[in-house]
Amino acid sequence: METSGVEKRRGVVLVPCPFQGHITPMLQLGWILHSKGFSIHIAHTKFNSPNPSNLPHFTFLPLSDYLDGCDTSFHNLLNVMSVINTNCEAPFQEYMMKMVGEEEVCGQPVACIIYDSIMQFAEAVANRLKLPSIVLRTTTAAYMHSHNVMFQLLAENLVPLPAESQLEAAIPQVYPLRFKDLPLPATIEIPQPVLDFLHSYMDIRSSSAVIWNTMDQLDHWALQQLQQDWPVPFFSIGPFHKMAPAIPTSLLEEESGCLSWLDKQAPNSVIYVSLGSLAIIDEKKLIEMARGIAKSEQPFLWAVRPSLLNGSDAIKSLPEDFMKITQERGMVVQWTPQKKVLAHPAVGGFLTHCGWNSTLESMCEGVPLICMPCFSDQLVNARYLTYVWRVGMELENAGERSIQEAIRTLMVSEEGDAIRQRALHMKREIERSINEGGSSYDSLYRLVEFITSLPGTK
Ligand code: UDP
């Protein structure tokens, strides 16, 4: 896309949340805005810092987070986010005061701060310095709205449910979610700190607008619902990775050798398996997955990241005979160049945890999915994929047999073919939304106009 006639080199400060699924869309957004004429400054934690040498067009402002020695594993995420919000505010304010006070630091005025919804300290600083702020939502609106549903059910004492058997029931008036699709378990008491975090996460405070990595046609109903609560402009300009050229955003080293292996496989023959960057499973589940994948007898590429088992090396924990049985038709790596994998003609299906980036990356390539959601937005995404957009299959459970059957159904049955056709149709729909005249294209135009019109610094 060409740059429009915006005022050149006005600064935008981006504050990403330091997890892969959040950093990637924020850096992509940076690239999109850079291509529209803004200069981009990334204020980032030292923990999971992006690599500045990969992105020479941006300037980087490292924030001391004092997370050294802190448990940053999955089980402690709420605490990690709280530490970041407490510790990063002062250094961020210092940077911003310099930027606002001494224009020579960055050489241009600051139009606004765009922050990930988890990085709430950025909004506090923006407010104090009277700078406009815009919040980035890296998920669907449907997921965001599901929190309001949850709050409502709690207020009416309809959750926790008295029995597990009720999890399958549809939630009245909230098509298409069932109790089991809610982002938090509906059968247990939710701890107060978690609820406090979610209330705060759902609050856009004084933000002037919301940017979404979603598309209007996929998420229309939920966007409309949320617009009633948040009466500021919404800009749905997803999928970001298709609006920006491929930029390196990976925190882990990508094993590109898997692409040469894919080159040797037949078109649409390989099931790609990955549970993303954060989910952890236990050894029993890992073994069930391995057995299901092996017994499906289909070619596969499996990304088994080292932290998947939260401690022990996941690849070493695979069943002893697994590699032997599957060596002719499978490849196991720690981390793939996923977007390239999903775009490869040999890949015909994706067994996924349904993280929103993975979901978008798969849908954009017309690759049908098998949904194995683990937590949070993944549950909502899985429901939409299987029931509304109908480009994915629901796993009956995450057991060996269920995985084996789902892979066979997707890869070698008429039912699988029908899902693949719908996925290809979805790919074309998404392409329409990002091309001239499409909803994301138009939204981006409006976003650029909006940022340009913000007062910011003079
Ligand atoms: N990813 C990757 N290689 C892998 C697995 C994942 O590059 O082997 C990337 C993937 O392309 C996606 C991100 O990691 O952009 C994961 O984000 P997502 O929202 O899907 O899930 P999360 O990791 O946040 O649970």
Coordinates of C-alpha atoms and ligand atoms in Angstrom, one line a residue:
M1 CA 0.0 0.0 0.0
E2 CA 1.2 3.5 -0.9
T3 CA 1.6 6.2 1.7
S4 CA -1.1 8.7 1.7
G5 CA -0.5 12.4 2.1
V6 CA 0.0 12.4 5.8
E7 CA 2.3 14.8 7.6
K8 CA 5.7 13.0 7.4
R9 CA 7.6 11.7 10.3
R10 CA 5.3 12.5 13.1
G11 CA 6.2 10.2 16.0
V12 CA 4.0 7.3 17.4
V13 CA 5.2 5.5 20.5
L14 CA 4.2 1.9 20.7
V15 CA 4.1 -0.1 24.0
P16 CA 3.9 -3.9 23.3
C17 CA 3.2 -6.5 26.0
P18 CA 6.2 -8.8 26.1
F19 CA 4.7 -12.1 25.0
Q20 CA 5.1 -13.5 21.5
G21 CA 1.4 -13.3 20.6
H22 CA 1.3 -9.6 21.7
I23 CA 4.7 -8.4 20.5
T24 CA 4.1 -9.7 16.9
P25 CA 0.9 -7.7 16.2
M26 CA 2.3 -4.5 17.8
L27 CA 5.5 -4.6 15.7
Q28 CA 3.4 -5.3 12.6
L29 CA 1.2 -2.3 13.5
G30 CA 4.4 -0.3 13.8
W31 CA 5.4 -1.3 10.3
I32 CA 2.0 -0.5 8.9
L33 CA 2.1 3.0 10.5
H34 CA 5.7 3.5 9.4
S35 CA 4.7 2.8 5.8
K36 CA 2.1 5.5 6.2
G37 CA 4.7 8.1 7.1
F38 CA 5.0 8.0 10.9
S39 CA 8.2 7.4 12.7
I40 CA 8.0 4.6 15.2
H41 CA 9.4 4.3 18.7
I42 CA 9.0 1.0 20.6
A43 CA 9.0 1.3 24.4
H44 CA 9.6 -2.3 25.5
T45 CA 10.4 -4.3 28.6
K46 CA 13.9 -5.8 28.9
F47 CA 12.2 -9.1 29.4
N48 CA 11.4 -10.7 26.0
S49 CA 12.9 -7.7 24.3
P50 CA 12.5 -7.5 20.5
N51 CA 15.7 -7.5 18.6
P52 CA 16.4 -3.9 17.5
S53 CA 18.8 -5.0 14.7
N54 CA 15.9 -6.8 13.0
L55 CA 14.0 -3.6 12.8
P56 CA 16.3 -0.7 11.9
H57 CA 13.5 1.6 10.9
F58 CA 12.3 1.9 14.5
T59 CA 13.9 3.4 17.5
F60 CA 13.8 1.4 20.7
L61 CA 13.3 2.6 24.3
P62 CA 14.2 -0.2 26.8
L63 CA 12.3 -0.1 30.1
S64 CA 13.7 -1.5 33.2
D65 CA 11.2 -4.0 34.4
Y66 CA 13.1 -5.5 37.3
L67 CA 11.9 -9.0 36.3
D68 CA 15.3 -10.6 36.7
G69 CA 14.9 -13.5 39.1
C70 CA 11.1 -13.4 38.9
D71 CA 9.3 -16.6 37.8
T72 CA 8.1 -15.7 34.3
S73 CA 6.5 -19.1 33.6
F74 CA 2.9 -19.5 32.6
H75 CA 1.6 -20.1 36.1
N76 CA 2.9 -16.7 37.3
L77 CA 1.7 -14.6 34.3
L78 CA -0.7 -12.5 36.3
N79 CA 2.1 -11.5 38.7
V80 CA 4.5 -10.8 35.8
M81 CA 2.0 -8.4 34.3
S82 CA 1.5 -6.7 37.6
V83 CA 5.2 -6.3 38.1
I84 CA 5.6 -4.8 34.6
N85 CA 2.8 -2.4 35.2
T86 CA 4.3 -1.3 38.5
N87 CA 8.0 -1.1 37.5
C88 CA 7.8 0.3 33.9
E89 CA 5.7 3.4 34.6
A90 CA 8.6 5.5 36.0
P91 CA 11.1 4.8 33.2
F92 CA 8.4 5.2 30.6
Q93 CA 7.4 8.5 32.0
E94 CA 11.0 9.6 32.0
Y95 CA 11.4 8.8 28.3
M96 CA 8.2 10.4 27.4
M97 CA 9.0 13.6 29.3
K98 CA 12.3 13.8 27.4
M99 CA 10.5 13.3 24.1
V100 CA 7.9 15.9 24.9
G101 CA 10.3 18.4 26.4
E102 CA 13.2 18.0 24.1
E103 CA 12.1 17.5 20.6
E104 CA 15.6 16.9 19.5
V105 CA 15.6 13.5 21.3
C106 CA 13.5 12.1 18.6
G107 CA 13.5 15.0 16.1
Q108 CA 9.7 15.2 15.7
P109 CA 6.5 15.8 17.7
V110 CA 4.7 12.8 19.2
A111 CA 1.2 12.2 17.8
C112 CA 0.1 9.6 20.4
I113 CA 1.0 6.5 22.4
I114 CA -0.5 3.2 21.3
Y115 CA -0.4 0.6 24.0
D116 CA -1.3 -3.0 24.4
S117 CA -4.4 -3.3 26.6
I118 CA -2.3 -5.1 29.2
M119 CA 0.3 -2.3 29.5
Q120 CA -1.9 0.0 31.4
F121 CA 0.9 2.1 32.9
A122 CA 1.3 3.6 29.4
E123 CA -2.1 5.1 29.5
A124 CA -1.5 6.6 32.9
V125 CA 1.7 8.3 31.6
A126 CA -0.1 9.5 28.5
N127 CA -2.8 11.0 30.7
R128 CA -0.4 12.7 32.9
L129 CA 1.5 14.2 30.0
K130 CA -1.7 15.1 28.2
L131 CA -0.8 13.0 25.2
P132 CA -3.5 11.1 23.4
S133 CA -3.5 7.3 23.8
I134 CA -4.9 4.5 21.7
V135 CA -5.4 1.0 22.9
L136 CA -4.5 -2.0 20.8
R137 CA -6.6 -5.1 21.2
T138 CA -4.6 -8.1 19.8
T139 CA -7.7 -10.4 20.1
T140 CA -11.1 -10.6 18.6
A141 CA -14.0 -8.4 19.8
A142 CA -15.9 -11.7 20.4
Y143 CA -13.4 -12.7 23.0
M144 CA -13.5 -9.2 24.7
H145 CA -17.3 -9.3 24.7
S146 CA -17.2 -12.8 26.4
H147 CA -15.8 -11.1 29.5
N148 CA -18.9 -8.9 29.7
V149 CA -21.0 -12.1 29.4
M150 CA -18.9 -13.7 32.2
F151 CA -19.4 -10.6 34.4
Q152 CA -23.1 -10.7 33.8
L153 CA -23.4 -14.4 34.6
L154 CA -21.5 -13.8 37.8
A155 CA -23.7 -10.9 38.8
E156 CA -26.8 -13.1 38.3
N157 CA -25.2 -16.0 40.2
L158 CA -25.5 -18.2 37.1
V159 CA -21.9 -19.3 37.4
P160 CA -20.2 -21.2 38.9
L161 CA -22.3 -24.0 37.4
P162 CA -23.4 -26.6 39.9
A163 CA -22.4 -29.5 37.6
E164 CA -19.8 -30.2 34.9
S165 CA -22.6 -31.7 32.7
Q166 CA -24.0 -28.2 32.2
L167 CA -20.8 -27.0 30.5
E168 CA -22.2 -28.1 27.1
A169 CA -25.3 -25.9 27.4
A170 CA -25.6 -22.8 25.3
I171 CA -25.5 -19.5 27.2
P172 CA -28.8 -17.8 26.8
Q173 CA -28.8 -14.9 24.4
V174 CA -25.0 -15.1 23.6
Y175 CA -24.8 -16.9 20.4
P176 CA -22.8 -19.0 19.8
L177 CA -21.0 -19.6 23.1
R178 CA -21.6 -22.5 25.5
F179 CA -20.5 -22.4 29.1
K180 CA -17.5 -24.4 28.2
D181 CA -16.4 -21.8 25.6
L182 CA -16.1 -19.0 28.2
P183 CA -12.5 -17.8 28.7
L184 CA -12.6 -18.8 32.4
P185 CA -13.8 -22.1 33.8
A186 CA -17.5 -21.9 34.5
T187 CA -17.6 -24.6 37.2
I188 CA -15.2 -23.0 39.7
E189 CA -15.1 -19.9 41.8
I190 CA -12.9 -17.3 40.0
P191 CA -10.2 -15.9 42.3
Q192 CA -10.7 -12.2 43.0
P193 CA -7.3 -11.1 41.7
V194 CA -8.2 -12.7 38.4
L195 CA -11.5 -10.8 38.3
D196 CA -9.8 -7.6 39.2
F197 CA -7.3 -8.0 36.4
L198 CA -10.1 -8.7 33.9
H199 CA -12.1 -5.7 34.9
S200 CA -9.1 -3.5 34.5
Y201 CA -8.2 -5.2 31.2
M202 CA -11.7 -4.5 29.9
D203 CA -11.4 -0.8 30.9
I204 CA -10.2 1.5 28.1
R205 CA -9.9 4.4 30.5
S206 CA -9.2 7.7 28.6
S207 CA -8.0 6.1 25.4
S208 CA -9.1 8.0 22.3
A209 CA -9.7 5.0 20.1
V210 CA -9.3 1.2 19.9
I211 CA -7.3 -0.6 17.2
W212 CA -8.2 -4.2 16.5
N213 CA -6.3 -6.9 14.8
T214 CA -9.6 -8.3 13.5
M215 CA -11.9 -7.9 10.5
D216 CA -15.3 -6.3 10.5
Q217 CA -17.0 -9.1 8.6
L218 CA -15.8 -11.8 11.0
D219 CA -16.4 -9.9 14.3
H220 CA -19.1 -7.5 13.4
W221 CA -21.7 -8.4 16.1
A222 CA -19.2 -8.3 19.0
L223 CA -17.7 -5.0 17.7
Q224 CA -21.1 -3.5 17.7
Q225 CA -21.8 -4.7 21.3
L226 CA -18.5 -3.3 22.6
Q227 CA -19.0 0.0 20.7
Q228 CA -21.9 0.7 23.1
D229 CA -19.6 0.4 26.1
W230 CA -16.6 2.2 24.5
P231 CA -17.9 5.2 22.6
V232 CA -14.6 6.0 20.8
P233 CA -13.6 5.3 17.2
F234 CA -12.8 1.6 16.5
F235 CA -10.3 0.7 13.8
S236 CA -10.5 -3.0 12.7
I237 CA -7.5 -3.2 10.4
G238 CA -6.6 -6.9 10.6
P239 CA -5.0 -9.1 9.7
F240 CA -1.9 -7.0 10.5
H241 CA 0.5 -9.6 9.0
K242 CA -1.1 -9.2 5.6
M243 CA -1.2 -5.4 5.9
A244 CA 2.5 -5.2 6.5
P245 CA 5.4 -7.0 4.8
A246 CA 6.9 -10.0 6.6
I247 CA 9.1 -8.6 9.4
P248 CA 11.1 -10.7 11.8
T249 CA 9.2 -10.7 15.2
S250 CA 10.1 -14.1 16.6
L251 CA 11.5 -14.3 20.1
L252 CA 12.7 -17.9 19.5
E253 CA 15.1 -19.1 16.8
E254 CA 13.1 -20.4 13.8
E255 CA 14.2 -23.7 12.4
S256 CA 13.9 -23.0 8.7
G257 CA 15.1 -26.5 7.7
C258 CA 11.5 -27.7 8.1
L259 CA 10.6 -25.7 4.9
S260 CA 13.0 -27.8 2.8
W261 CA 11.4 -30.9 4.3
L262 CA 8.0 -29.5 3.3
D263 CA 9.3 -29.0 -0.2
K264 CA 9.5 -32.7 -0.5
Q265 CA 5.9 -33.4 0.6
A266 CA 2.9 -33.7 -1.7
P267 CA 0.5 -30.7 -1.8
N268 CA -2.0 -30.5 1.1
S269 CA -0.6 -33.7 2.6
V270 CA 0.9 -32.4 5.9
I271 CA -0.8 -31.6 9.1
Y272 CA 1.1 -28.9 11.0
V273 CA 0.8 -29.1 14.8
S274 CA 1.6 -26.3 17.3
L275 CA 0.2 -25.0 20.5
G276 CA 1.8 -21.6 20.3
S277 CA 4.2 -19.8 22.6
L278 CA 2.6 -19.9 26.0
A279 CA 0.4 -23.0 26.5
I280 CA 1.7 -25.7 28.6
I281 CA 0.5 -29.3 28.8
D282 CA 1.4 -32.3 31.0
E283 CA 3.4 -35.3 30.0
K284 CA 0.3 -37.4 29.7
K285 CA -1.2 -35.0 27.2
L286 CA 2.0 -34.8 25.2
I287 CA 2.1 -38.6 24.9
E288 CA -1.6 -38.7 23.9
M289 CA -0.9 -36.1 21.2
A290 CA 2.2 -38.1 20.0
R291 CA 0.2 -41.3 19.8
G292 CA -2.8 -39.6 18.1
I293 CA -0.5 -38.0 15.5
A294 CA 1.4 -41.3 14.9
K295 CA -1.8 -43.4 14.5
S296 CA -3.3 -40.9 12.1
E297 CA -0.6 -42.2 9.6
Q298 CA -0.5 -38.8 8.0
P299 CA 2.6 -36.7 7.3
F300 CA 3.1 -34.1 10.0
L301 CA 5.3 -31.2 11.1
W302 CA 5.1 -30.7 14.9
A303 CA 6.5 -27.6 16.7
V304 CA 7.3 -28.9 20.2
R305 CA 8.7 -25.8 22.0
P306 CA 11.1 -26.4 24.9
S307 CA 8.8 -24.9 27.5
L308 CA 5.7 -26.8 26.4
L309 CA 6.0 -29.1 29.5
N310 CA 7.0 -26.3 31.8
G311 CA 10.3 -27.6 32.9
S312 CA 11.4 -30.8 31.3
D313 CA 12.6 -30.8 27.7
A314 CA 9.4 -31.6 25.8
I315 CA 11.1 -33.3 22.8
K316 CA 13.1 -35.6 25.0
S317 CA 9.8 -36.6 26.7
L318 CA 8.2 -37.9 23.5
P319 CA 7.5 -41.7 23.6
E320 CA 10.6 -43.6 22.7
D321 CA 9.1 -45.4 19.7
F322 CA 7.5 -42.2 18.4
M323 CA 10.4 -40.9 16.3
K324 CA 11.2 -44.4 15.0
I325 CA 7.6 -45.1 13.9
T326 CA 7.2 -41.7 12.3
Q327 CA 10.6 -40.8 10.9
E328 CA 9.6 -41.6 7.3
R329 CA 6.7 -39.1 7.3
G330 CA 7.1 -36.7 10.2
M331 CA 9.3 -33.9 11.4
V332 CA 9.6 -32.5 15.0
V333 CA 11.2 -29.2 15.6
Q334 CA 11.2 -26.7 18.5
W335 CA 10.0 -23.6 16.7
T336 CA 9.0 -23.0 13.1
P337 CA 8.8 -20.0 10.8
Q338 CA 5.0 -20.5 11.2
K339 CA 3.7 -18.0 8.7
K340 CA 5.9 -19.6 6.0
V341 CA 4.9 -23.0 7.1
L342 CA 1.2 -22.2 6.8
A343 CA 1.7 -20.6 3.4
H344 CA 3.5 -23.7 2.1
P345 CA 1.5 -25.7 -0.4
A346 CA 2.3 -29.0 1.3
V347 CA 0.4 -28.0 4.5
G348 CA -3.2 -29.1 4.3
G349 CA -4.3 -28.7 8.0
F350 CA -3.3 -27.2 11.3
L351 CA -3.8 -28.8 14.7
T352 CA -3.7 -25.7 16.8
H353 CA -4.4 -24.2 20.2
C354 CA -6.3 -21.4 18.4
G355 CA -4.3 -18.5 19.6
W356 CA -5.5 -15.5 17.6
N357 CA -2.3 -14.9 15.6
S358 CA -2.2 -18.6 14.6
T359 CA -5.8 -18.6 13.8
L360 CA -5.4 -15.5 11.5
E361 CA -2.3 -16.9 9.9
S362 CA -4.1 -20.1 9.1
M363 CA -7.2 -18.5 7.8
C364 CA -5.2 -16.1 5.6
E365 CA -3.7 -19.1 3.8
G366 CA -6.9 -21.1 3.5
V367 CA -5.6 -23.8 5.8
P368 CA -8.4 -25.6 7.7
L369 CA -7.9 -26.2 11.5
I370 CA -8.4 -28.8 14.2
C371 CA -9.1 -26.9 17.4
M372 CA -7.4 -27.8 20.6
P373 CA -7.9 -24.7 22.7
C374 CA -6.1 -24.6 26.1
F375 CA -7.2 -21.4 27.8
S376 CA -8.5 -17.8 27.5
D377 CA -9.4 -16.4 24.1
Q378 CA -8.5 -19.8 22.5
L379 CA -11.8 -21.3 23.7
V380 CA -13.8 -18.5 22.2
N381 CA -11.8 -18.6 18.9
A382 CA -12.3 -22.3 18.7
R383 CA -16.1 -22.0 19.0
Y384 CA -16.2 -19.4 16.3
L385 CA -13.9 -21.4 14.0
T386 CA -15.9 -24.6 14.3
Y387 CA -19.5 -23.3 14.6
V388 CA -19.7 -19.8 13.0
W389 CA -16.9 -19.6 10.4
R390 CA -16.9 -23.4 9.9
V391 CA -13.3 -23.6 8.8
G392 CA -12.2 -25.7 11.8
M393 CA -13.1 -29.0 13.5
E394 CA -13.8 -29.4 17.1
L395 CA -11.9 -32.1 19.0
E396 CA -14.2 -34.3 21.1
N397 CA -11.4 -34.3 23.7
A398 CA -7.7 -34.0 23.6
G399 CA -7.2 -37.7 23.8
E400 CA -5.2 -40.0 21.5
R401 CA -8.2 -41.4 19.6
S402 CA -9.9 -38.1 19.2
I403 CA -6.7 -36.6 17.7
Q404 CA -6.1 -39.5 15.4
E405 CA -9.7 -39.4 14.1
A406 CA -9.8 -35.6 13.7
I407 CA -6.5 -35.7 11.7
R408 CA -7.8 -38.4 9.4
T409 CA -11.1 -36.7 8.9
L410 CA -9.5 -33.4 8.0
M411 CA -6.8 -34.8 5.8
V412 CA -8.5 -37.6 4.0
S413 CA -12.3 -37.4 4.0
E414 CA -15.0 -35.7 2.1
E415 CA -16.0 -33.9 5.3
G416 CA -12.4 -32.6 5.5
D417 CA -12.6 -31.5 1.9
A418 CA -15.7 -29.5 2.6
I419 CA -14.0 -27.7 5.5
R420 CA -11.0 -27.0 3.2
Q421 CA -13.3 -25.4 0.6
R422 CA -14.8 -23.1 3.2
A423 CA -11.3 -22.2 4.4
L424 CA -10.3 -21.2 0.9
H425 CA -13.5 -19.1 0.6
M426 CA -12.5 -17.5 3.9
K427 CA -9.0 -16.7 2.6
R428 CA -10.6 -14.9 -0.4
E429 CA -13.0 -13.0 1.9
I430 CA -10.0 -11.8 4.0
E431 CA -8.1 -10.8 0.8
R432 CA -11.1 -8.7 -0.2
S433 CA -11.1 -6.9 3.2
I434 CA -7.5 -5.8 2.9
N435 CA -7.7 -4.7 -0.7
E436 CA -8.9 -1.3 -1.9
G437 CA -12.5 -0.8 -0.9
G438 CA -12.4 -3.6 1.7
S439 CA -13.3 -2.9 5.4
S440 CA -9.7 -3.2 6.8
Y441 CA -8.3 -1.1 4.0
D442 CA -10.9 1.6 4.7
S443 CA -10.4 1.4 8.4
L444 CA -6.6 1.9 8.0
Y445 CA -7.2 5.0 5.9
R446 CA -9.5 6.3 8.7
L447 CA -6.9 5.4 11.4
V448 CA -4.1 7.4 9.6
E449 CA -6.4 10.4 9.3
F450 CA -7.3 10.0 12.9
I451 CA -3.8 9.9 14.2
T452 CA -2.8 12.8 11.9
S453 CA -5.6 14.9 13.4
L454 CA -4.6 14.2 17.1
P455 CA -3.2 17.2 18.9
G456 CA -0.2 15.4 20.4
T457 CA 2.8 17.6 20.9
K458 CA 3.3 20.6 18.7
Ligands
UDP1 N1 4.8 -19.2 16.2 C1 6.0 -19.4 15.4 N2 6.6 -20.7 15.4 C2 6.1 -21.7 16.1 C3 4.9 -21.5 16.9 C4 4.3 -20.3 16.9 O1 6.5 -18.5 14.8 O2 6.7 -22.8 16.1 C5 4.2 -17.9 16.2 C6 2.9 -17.9 15.4 O3 3.2 -17.6 14.0 C7 2.1 -16.8 16.1 C8 2.7 -16.7 17.5 O4 3.9 -17.5 17.5 O5 2.4 -15.5 15.4 C9 1.8 -17.3 18.5 O6 0.7 -16.4 18.8 P1 -0.7 -16.9 19.0 O7 -1.6 -15.7 19.2 O8 -1.2 -17.9 18.0 O9 -0.7 -17.8 20.4 P2 0.1 -17.5 21.8 O10 1.5 -17.9 21.6 O11 -0.1 -16.1 22.1 O12 -0.7 -18.4 22.7

